[in-house]
Coordinates of C-alpha atoms in Angstrom, one line a residue:
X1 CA 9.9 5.8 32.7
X2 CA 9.6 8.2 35.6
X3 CA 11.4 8.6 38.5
X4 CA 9.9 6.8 41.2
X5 CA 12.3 6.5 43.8
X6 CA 11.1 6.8 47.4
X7 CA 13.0 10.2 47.4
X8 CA 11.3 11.5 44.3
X9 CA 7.7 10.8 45.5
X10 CA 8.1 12.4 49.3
X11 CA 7.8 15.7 49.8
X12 CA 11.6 17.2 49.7
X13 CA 10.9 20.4 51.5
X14 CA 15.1 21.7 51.1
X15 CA 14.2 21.6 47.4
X16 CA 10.8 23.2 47.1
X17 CA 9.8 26.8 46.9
X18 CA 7.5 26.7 50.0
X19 CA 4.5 25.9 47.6
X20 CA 1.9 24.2 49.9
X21 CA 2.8 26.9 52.2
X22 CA 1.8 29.6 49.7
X23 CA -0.7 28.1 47.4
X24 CA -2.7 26.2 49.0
X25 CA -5.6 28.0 51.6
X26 CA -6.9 26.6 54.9
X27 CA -9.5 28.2 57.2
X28 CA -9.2 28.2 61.0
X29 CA -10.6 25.5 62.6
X30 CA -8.7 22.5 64.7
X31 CA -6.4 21.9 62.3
X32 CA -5.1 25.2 61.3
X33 CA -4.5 28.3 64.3
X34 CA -5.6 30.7 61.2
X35 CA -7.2 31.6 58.0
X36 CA -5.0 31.8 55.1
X37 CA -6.1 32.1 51.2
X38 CA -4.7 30.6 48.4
X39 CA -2.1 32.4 47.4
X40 CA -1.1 34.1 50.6
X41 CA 2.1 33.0 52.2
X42 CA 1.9 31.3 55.4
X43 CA 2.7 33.3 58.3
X44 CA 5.3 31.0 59.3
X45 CA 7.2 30.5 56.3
X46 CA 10.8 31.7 56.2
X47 CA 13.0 33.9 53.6
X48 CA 14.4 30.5 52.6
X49 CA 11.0 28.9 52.1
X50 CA 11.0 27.2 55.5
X51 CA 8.6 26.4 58.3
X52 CA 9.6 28.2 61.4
X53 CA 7.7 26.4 63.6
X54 CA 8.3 23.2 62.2
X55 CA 9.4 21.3 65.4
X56 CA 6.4 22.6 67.1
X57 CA 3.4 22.5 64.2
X58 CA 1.2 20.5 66.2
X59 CA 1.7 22.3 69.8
X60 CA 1.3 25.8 68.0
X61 CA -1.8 24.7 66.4
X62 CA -1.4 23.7 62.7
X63 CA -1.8 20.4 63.2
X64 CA -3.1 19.9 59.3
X65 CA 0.4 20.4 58.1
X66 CA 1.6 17.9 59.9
X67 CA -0.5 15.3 57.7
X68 CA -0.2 16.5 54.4
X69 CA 2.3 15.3 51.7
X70 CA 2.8 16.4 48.1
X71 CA 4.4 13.2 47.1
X72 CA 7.5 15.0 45.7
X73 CA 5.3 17.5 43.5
X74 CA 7.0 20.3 45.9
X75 CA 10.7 19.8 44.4
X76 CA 9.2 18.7 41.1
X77 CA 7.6 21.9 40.4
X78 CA 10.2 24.0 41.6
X79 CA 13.1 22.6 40.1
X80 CA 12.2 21.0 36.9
X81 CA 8.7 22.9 36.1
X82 CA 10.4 26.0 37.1
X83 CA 14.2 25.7 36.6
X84 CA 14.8 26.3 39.9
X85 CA 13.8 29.8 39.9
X86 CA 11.1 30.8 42.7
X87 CA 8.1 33.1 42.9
X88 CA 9.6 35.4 44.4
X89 CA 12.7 35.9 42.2
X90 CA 10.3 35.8 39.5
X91 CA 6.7 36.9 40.9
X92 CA 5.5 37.0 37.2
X93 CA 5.3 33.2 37.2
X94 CA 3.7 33.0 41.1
X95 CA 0.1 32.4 39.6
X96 CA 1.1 29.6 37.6
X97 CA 3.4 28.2 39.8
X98 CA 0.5 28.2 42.3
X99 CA -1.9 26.3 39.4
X100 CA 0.3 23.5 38.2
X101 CA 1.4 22.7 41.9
X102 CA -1.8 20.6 43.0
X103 CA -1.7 19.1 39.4
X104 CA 1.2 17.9 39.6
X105 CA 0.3 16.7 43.5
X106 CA -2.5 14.5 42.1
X107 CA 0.3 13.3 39.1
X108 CA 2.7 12.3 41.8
X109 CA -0.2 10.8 44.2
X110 CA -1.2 8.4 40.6
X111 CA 2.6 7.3 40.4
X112 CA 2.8 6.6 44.1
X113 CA -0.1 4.0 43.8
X114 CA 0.9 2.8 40.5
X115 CA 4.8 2.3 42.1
X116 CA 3.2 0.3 44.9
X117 CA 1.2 -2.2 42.5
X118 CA 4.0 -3.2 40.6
X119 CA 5.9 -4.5 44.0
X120 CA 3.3 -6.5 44.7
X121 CA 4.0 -9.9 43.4
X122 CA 0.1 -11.1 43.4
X123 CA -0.8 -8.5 40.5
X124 CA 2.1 -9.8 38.6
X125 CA -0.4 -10.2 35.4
X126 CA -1.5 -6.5 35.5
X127 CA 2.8 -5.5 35.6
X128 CA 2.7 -4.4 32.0
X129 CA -0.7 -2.6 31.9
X130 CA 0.6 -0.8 34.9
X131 CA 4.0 0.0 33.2
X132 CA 2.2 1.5 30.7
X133 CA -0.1 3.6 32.7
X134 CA 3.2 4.4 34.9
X135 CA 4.4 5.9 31.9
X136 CA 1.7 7.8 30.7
X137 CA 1.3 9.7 33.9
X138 CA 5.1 10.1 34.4
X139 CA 5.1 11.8 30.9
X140 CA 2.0 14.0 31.9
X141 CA 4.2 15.1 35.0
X142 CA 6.7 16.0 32.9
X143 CA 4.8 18.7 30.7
X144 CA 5.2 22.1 30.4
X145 CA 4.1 24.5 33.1
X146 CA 1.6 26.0 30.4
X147 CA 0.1 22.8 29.6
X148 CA -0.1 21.3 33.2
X149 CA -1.9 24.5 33.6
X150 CA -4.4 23.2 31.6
X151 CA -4.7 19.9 32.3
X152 CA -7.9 17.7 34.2
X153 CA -7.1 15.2 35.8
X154 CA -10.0 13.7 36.3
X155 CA -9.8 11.6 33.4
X156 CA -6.3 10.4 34.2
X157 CA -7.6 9.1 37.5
X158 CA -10.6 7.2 35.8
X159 CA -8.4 5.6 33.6
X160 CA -6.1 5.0 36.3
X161 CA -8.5 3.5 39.3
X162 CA -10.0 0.3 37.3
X163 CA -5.7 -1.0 37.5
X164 CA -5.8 0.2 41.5
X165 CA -9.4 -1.9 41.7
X166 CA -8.2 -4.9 40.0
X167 CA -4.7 -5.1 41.9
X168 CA -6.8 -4.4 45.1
X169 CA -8.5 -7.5 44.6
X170 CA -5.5 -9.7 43.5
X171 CA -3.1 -8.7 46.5
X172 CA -6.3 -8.9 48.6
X173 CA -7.5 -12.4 47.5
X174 CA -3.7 -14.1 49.2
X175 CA -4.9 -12.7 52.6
X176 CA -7.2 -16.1 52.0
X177 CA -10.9 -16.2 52.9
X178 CA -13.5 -14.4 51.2
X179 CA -12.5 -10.6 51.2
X180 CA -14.5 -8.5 52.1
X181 CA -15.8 -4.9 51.1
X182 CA -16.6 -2.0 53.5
X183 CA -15.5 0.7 50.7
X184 CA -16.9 4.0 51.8
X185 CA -18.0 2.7 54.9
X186 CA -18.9 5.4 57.4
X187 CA -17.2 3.9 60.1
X188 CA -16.6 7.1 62.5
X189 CA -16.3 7.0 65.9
X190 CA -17.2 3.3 65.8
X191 CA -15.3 0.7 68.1
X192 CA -13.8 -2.0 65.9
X193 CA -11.2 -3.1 69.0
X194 CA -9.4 -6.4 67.8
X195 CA -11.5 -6.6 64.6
X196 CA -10.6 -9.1 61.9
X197 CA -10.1 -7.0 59.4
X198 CA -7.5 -9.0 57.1
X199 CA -7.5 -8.5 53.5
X200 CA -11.1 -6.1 53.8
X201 CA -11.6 -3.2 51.3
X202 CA -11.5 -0.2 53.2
X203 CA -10.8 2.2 50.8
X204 CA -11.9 5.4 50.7
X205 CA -13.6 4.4 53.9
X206 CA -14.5 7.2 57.1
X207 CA -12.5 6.0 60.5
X208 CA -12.3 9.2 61.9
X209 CA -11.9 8.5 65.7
X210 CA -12.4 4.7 65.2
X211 CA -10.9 2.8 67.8
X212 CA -8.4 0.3 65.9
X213 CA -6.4 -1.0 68.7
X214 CA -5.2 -4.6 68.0
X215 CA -7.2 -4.8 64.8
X216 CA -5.7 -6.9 62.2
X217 CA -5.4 -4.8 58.9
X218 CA -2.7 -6.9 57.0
X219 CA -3.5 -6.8 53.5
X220 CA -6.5 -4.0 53.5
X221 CA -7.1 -1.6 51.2
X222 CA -6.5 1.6 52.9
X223 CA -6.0 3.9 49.5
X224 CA -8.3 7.0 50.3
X225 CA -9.5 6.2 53.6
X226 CA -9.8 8.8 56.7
X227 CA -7.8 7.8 59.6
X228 CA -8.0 10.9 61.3
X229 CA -7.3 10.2 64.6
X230 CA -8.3 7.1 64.4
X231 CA -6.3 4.4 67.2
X232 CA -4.2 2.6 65.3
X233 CA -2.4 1.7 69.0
X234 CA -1.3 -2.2 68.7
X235 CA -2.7 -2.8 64.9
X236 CA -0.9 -5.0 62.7
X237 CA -1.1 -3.0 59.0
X238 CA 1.5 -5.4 57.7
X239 CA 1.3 -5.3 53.7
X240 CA -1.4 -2.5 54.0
X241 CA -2.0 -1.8 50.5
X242 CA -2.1 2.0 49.2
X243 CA -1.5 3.4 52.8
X244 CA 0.4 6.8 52.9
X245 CA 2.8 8.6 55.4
X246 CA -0.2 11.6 55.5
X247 CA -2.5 9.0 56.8
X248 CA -0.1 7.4 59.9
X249 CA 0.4 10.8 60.5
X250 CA -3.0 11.8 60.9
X251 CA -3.9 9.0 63.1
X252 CA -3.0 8.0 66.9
X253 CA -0.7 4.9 67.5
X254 CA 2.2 3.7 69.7
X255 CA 5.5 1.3 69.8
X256 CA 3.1 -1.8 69.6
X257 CA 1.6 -1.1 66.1
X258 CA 3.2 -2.9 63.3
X259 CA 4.2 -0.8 60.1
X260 CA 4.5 -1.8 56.7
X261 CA 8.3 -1.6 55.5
X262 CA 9.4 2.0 54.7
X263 CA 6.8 3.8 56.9
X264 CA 8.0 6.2 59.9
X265 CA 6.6 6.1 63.2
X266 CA 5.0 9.6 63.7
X267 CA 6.4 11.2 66.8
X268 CA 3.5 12.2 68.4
X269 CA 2.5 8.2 68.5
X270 CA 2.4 7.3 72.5
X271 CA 5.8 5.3 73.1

């Protein structure tokens, strides 16, 4: 079985080669103060692969850092992938390195989910199907730089998501009621203020800028969805299924919103 400690499926900047700030590009717009193609090094990354400004991302404009996460694919790919030797003591390997990294991102994101549905107690029935698939994806990880090279994940997903879906509906089904669906919803901008929202299907849904404050989102889908500075200010997510770090962090909030277990307040949240 994989690893799939909490440490192995966060980003572990000390042990990664700087990769999302080299391989990955962004264009200059609100979330990035500059243009930067893949490939490229950031501007701001350091002779020992770290951020200099990394105390003061959001201030000095690059924001969009600030919410992403690799889900551990970082140290993954530069230690075991890799040996442990980086693109810059061997620049022959860069363009690989740079290919198998958001591979092995999406790999990581899989296990993440797939860790989270076997804790939950309501999709005890679906524990060994997801074991298996756990292990499939964990071995997938584990493959050769050359192969991972190579590899779609598209499929992997596919086979992946209908487990997601049906643990979705069992962990959702205890919230009691009828739950409801607003999957994909374009819900942007819109004031939702106090809604009941308990045990609704919200994944992959568009909340950018939705006012949230006070909602109750205990037990709701959140896998995929855009909180982008959406108010979270006062929310209960208690038990929020499929919620990540990158989202919280992407999204306004303050003391009085309620966390899952294992989630950090962002510091920018209002105190």
């Amino acid at each position: 079985m994989p690893d799939t400690r909490e440490s192995a499926l966060r980003g572990d900047c000390a042990q990664c080669f700087g990769l999302c700030c080299v391989a990955l590009p962004f264009a200059k717009s609100a979330d990035f103060a500059a243009d930067k193609s893949a490939g490229d090094p950031c501007r701001n990354l350091q002779d020992d692969f770290r951020c200099g400004i990394h105390a003061r991302l959001r201030p000095s404009g690059f924001q969009g850092c600030t919410v992403y996460d690799c889900f551990g694919a970082g140290q993954r790919v530069s230690q075991v992938t890799f040996g442990g030797v980086s693109w810059r003591e061997a620049p022959e390997t860069a363009r690989q390195m740079y290919e198998v990294f958001p591979v092995v991102r999406q790999l990581h994101e899989l296990l993440r989910y797939l860790t989270e549905a076997l804790e939950r107690p309501a999709a005890r029935r679906l524990h060994g199907e997801l074991r298996t698939a756990l292990a499939r994806v964990g071995e997938l990880a584990a493959l050769p730089a050359a192969d991972l090279e190579k590899l779609d994940v598209g499929p992997v997903r596919a086979e992946v998501n209908p487990l997601l879906l049906r643990t979705s509906e069992l962990v959702r089904a205890t919230a009691g009621g009828k739950p409801r669906g607003r999957r994909g919803a374009d819900l942007v901008g819109k004031r939702l203020r106090g809604a009941k929202l308990r045990g609704t299907d919200l994944r992959g849904a568009l909340l950018i800028a939705a006012d949230l404050t006070g909602a109750d989102l205990t037990l709701t889908d959140l896998i995929g969805a855009d909180l982008r500075d959406a108010d979270l200010s006062g929310a209960v997510l208690t038990d929020a299924l499929f919620l990540t770090q990158p989202q919280l962090n992407a999204a306004r909030g303050d003391s009085a919103t309620v966390l899952p277990h294992g989630f950090e307040r962002p510091s920018h949240w209002a105190s």
